[in-house]
Amino acid sequence: MNSQDLEQWDKEYVWHPFTQMKTYRESKPLIIERGEGSYLIDVDGKRYLDGYASLWVNVHGHNEPELNGALIEQVNKVAHSTLLGSANVPSILLAKKLAEITPGPLSKVFYSDTGSAAVEIALKVAYQYWQNIDPVKHRNKNKFVSLDEAYHGDTVGAVSVGGMDLFHRIFKPLLFQRISAPSPYAYHMTEYGDPEAVKNHCLKELEKLLQKQSEEIAGLIIEPLVQGAAGIITHPLGFLKEVGQLCKKYNILLICDEVAVGFGRTGTMFACEQEDVVPDIMCMGKGITGGYMPLAATIMNEQIFQSFLGEREEHKTFYHGHTYTGNQLACALALKNIELMESRNLIKDIQKKSKYLSQRLQALYELPIVGDIRQRGFMIGVEIVKDRQTKETFTLQENVVSGIIHTARENGLIIRELGPVITMMPILSMSEKDLDFMVETVYHAIQEVSIHKGLIPAAN
Ligand SMILES: *Cc1c(COP(=O)(O)O)cnc(C)c1O
């Protein structure tokens, strides 16, 4: 089995997610064989810095001895038994731990295996909560509010509350109705003024629709602090806090989708902590196992849980579950991941390194096609524009953004783009030296593509 065979079979048999396979098959695929700390190594032995944390999941690095050990220890006991009608040790210990590390009275954990499923569960629980309490009074409470450009996953329910037209347009006829609220994308909303003014505009619009429709609204779902997939849209300070207050005022449930921002990504264990917001329901995924195995969880407060209690014939039961719910290997890894985050003081470390990182990132403004640099902790988006004044972006055919990603990869850095935004999501334990390499490689890739496209002179 050589790398040519693998390349051929990859192109012949594997359908890659979010990928135009025609283009993919015309290019040389990156086939990963091993990982070592912050680096991935391909089948030809070439090393790449993982500036994407393997799709935003990796916490302590690849091939981490302690995580490997936790997995081996668990697999030597049992790999999987079901949570339907029985319990297992790691899922109990992890649920207790999650209740301890999440804010406020969040304490009831429902497991699943992808962020999308965690969101589906949150939506179904929120809807059923109102029905359990009073099906007559709340018979119309069946809609959800979400932000424009929101991303909550790819299953049909999660897509229904999504606001990314590009991804979701085609599926419109399959979706349930969403009530959309404006997202405070300050960089593109300067007609309202500074970020504070943009925030106030969005909150005013949100309040208007809640005033009118709260009777029909079961919940509001939001990515706290940062809308990741939309292109690292960093919300103005205080936005989440006021959204939380509006939910209380109009008696709708607040669902925080912490799938991307949770587990240290923004510099606190959970993003909502930064604005002292305690949601009614929180979704977790991505970083929960340190990037080792698929696991997700939806955690609820006591009040919601209580509404599901009753005699079996009352049918207040939550009729939902996945085959691998509470899988032991994944739960054992998640426990070890959290334990290591604590014992290694990772949160403090991320806070320190993100300050360092923001200084380094400023250098990118030297490049004229860099329009905006957005950062919260270890989530970074660099918006690439044709013109800083008009903020016009390059077309896909111009291959500027994809060219930057490609050049970075040739120079040993894996990152990805989200539309016109170059996205960096370093592994949370990445060293300052590697963070330097990441920023420098992005700088040179943007510079090289700018020169190649004649956007800046070669002598620059
Ligand atoms: C990635 C993501 C999801 C979906 O998670 P999957 O594991 O890909 O299903 C949901 N919400 C947010 C905010 C995400 O970033």
PDB file of C-alpha atoms and ligand atoms in Angstrom, residues 55-56 113-117 119 151-154 223 228-229 257-261 286, ligand 1:
ATOM      1  CA  LEU A  55     -11.634  20.984  12.586  1.00  0.00           C
ATOM      2  CA  TRP A  56     -11.577  22.862  15.909  1.00  0.00           C
ATOM      3  CA  ASP A 113     -22.169  11.858  19.328  1.00  0.00           C
ATOM      4  CA  THR A 114     -22.106  14.977  17.144  1.00  0.00           C
ATOM      5  CA  GLY A 115     -22.670  18.658  17.741  1.00  0.00           C
ATOM      6  CA  SER A 116     -25.622  18.543  15.354  1.00  0.00           C
ATOM      7  CA  ALA A 117     -27.283  15.874  17.470  1.00  0.00           C
ATOM      8  CA  VAL A 119     -28.483  20.779  18.931  1.00  0.00           C
ATOM      9  CA  TYR A 151     -24.470  27.644  12.148  1.00  0.00           C
ATOM     10  CA  HIS A 152     -25.710  24.870  14.388  1.00  0.00           C
ATOM     11  CA  GLY A 153     -24.911  21.740  12.397  1.00  0.00           C
ATOM     12  CA  ASP A 154     -26.016  19.841   9.324  1.00  0.00           C
ATOM     13  CA  GLU A 223     -23.382  30.630  19.419  1.00  0.00           C
ATOM     14  CA  GLY A 228     -17.644  30.313  14.057  1.00  0.00           C
ATOM     15  CA  ALA A 229     -18.663  28.792  10.743  1.00  0.00           C
ATOM     16  CA  ASP A 257     -24.537  26.276  21.346  1.00  0.00           C
ATOM     17  CA  GLU A 258     -21.047  25.956  22.802  1.00  0.00           C
ATOM     18  CA  VAL A 259     -20.060  23.209  20.365  1.00  0.00           C
ATOM     19  CA  ALA A 260     -17.332  25.382  18.833  1.00  0.00           C
ATOM     20  CA  VAL A 261     -16.587  27.895  21.588  1.00  0.00           C
ATOM     21  CA  LYS A 286     -15.995  19.328  19.263  1.00  0.00           C
TER      22      LYS A 286
HETATM   23  C1  LIG B   1     -19.437  22.239  14.392  1.00  0.00           C
HETATM   24  C2  LIG B   1     -20.639  22.863  14.994  1.00  0.00           C
HETATM   25  C3  LIG B   1     -21.848  22.162  15.146  1.00  0.00           C
HETATM   26  C4  LIG B   1     -22.049  20.785  14.576  1.00  0.00           C
HETATM   27  O1  LIG B   1     -21.235  19.827  15.135  1.00  0.00           O
HETATM   28  P1  LIG B   1     -20.984  18.435  14.343  1.00  0.00           P
HETATM   29  O2  LIG B   1     -20.205  17.626  15.305  1.00  0.00           O
HETATM   30  O3  LIG B   1     -20.225  18.804  13.114  1.00  0.00           O
HETATM   31  O4  LIG B   1     -22.303  17.875  14.036  1.00  0.00           O
HETATM   32  C5  LIG B   1     -22.887  22.777  15.799  1.00  0.00           C
HETATM   33  N1  LIG B   1     -22.766  24.017  16.265  1.00  0.00           N
HETATM   34  C6  LIG B   1     -21.641  24.740  16.130  1.00  0.00           C
HETATM   35  C7  LIG B   1     -21.579  26.107  16.690  1.00  0.00           C
HETATM   36  C8  LIG B   1     -20.545  24.192  15.472  1.00  0.00           C
HETATM   37  O5  LIG B   1     -19.435  24.919  15.290  1.00  0.00           O
END
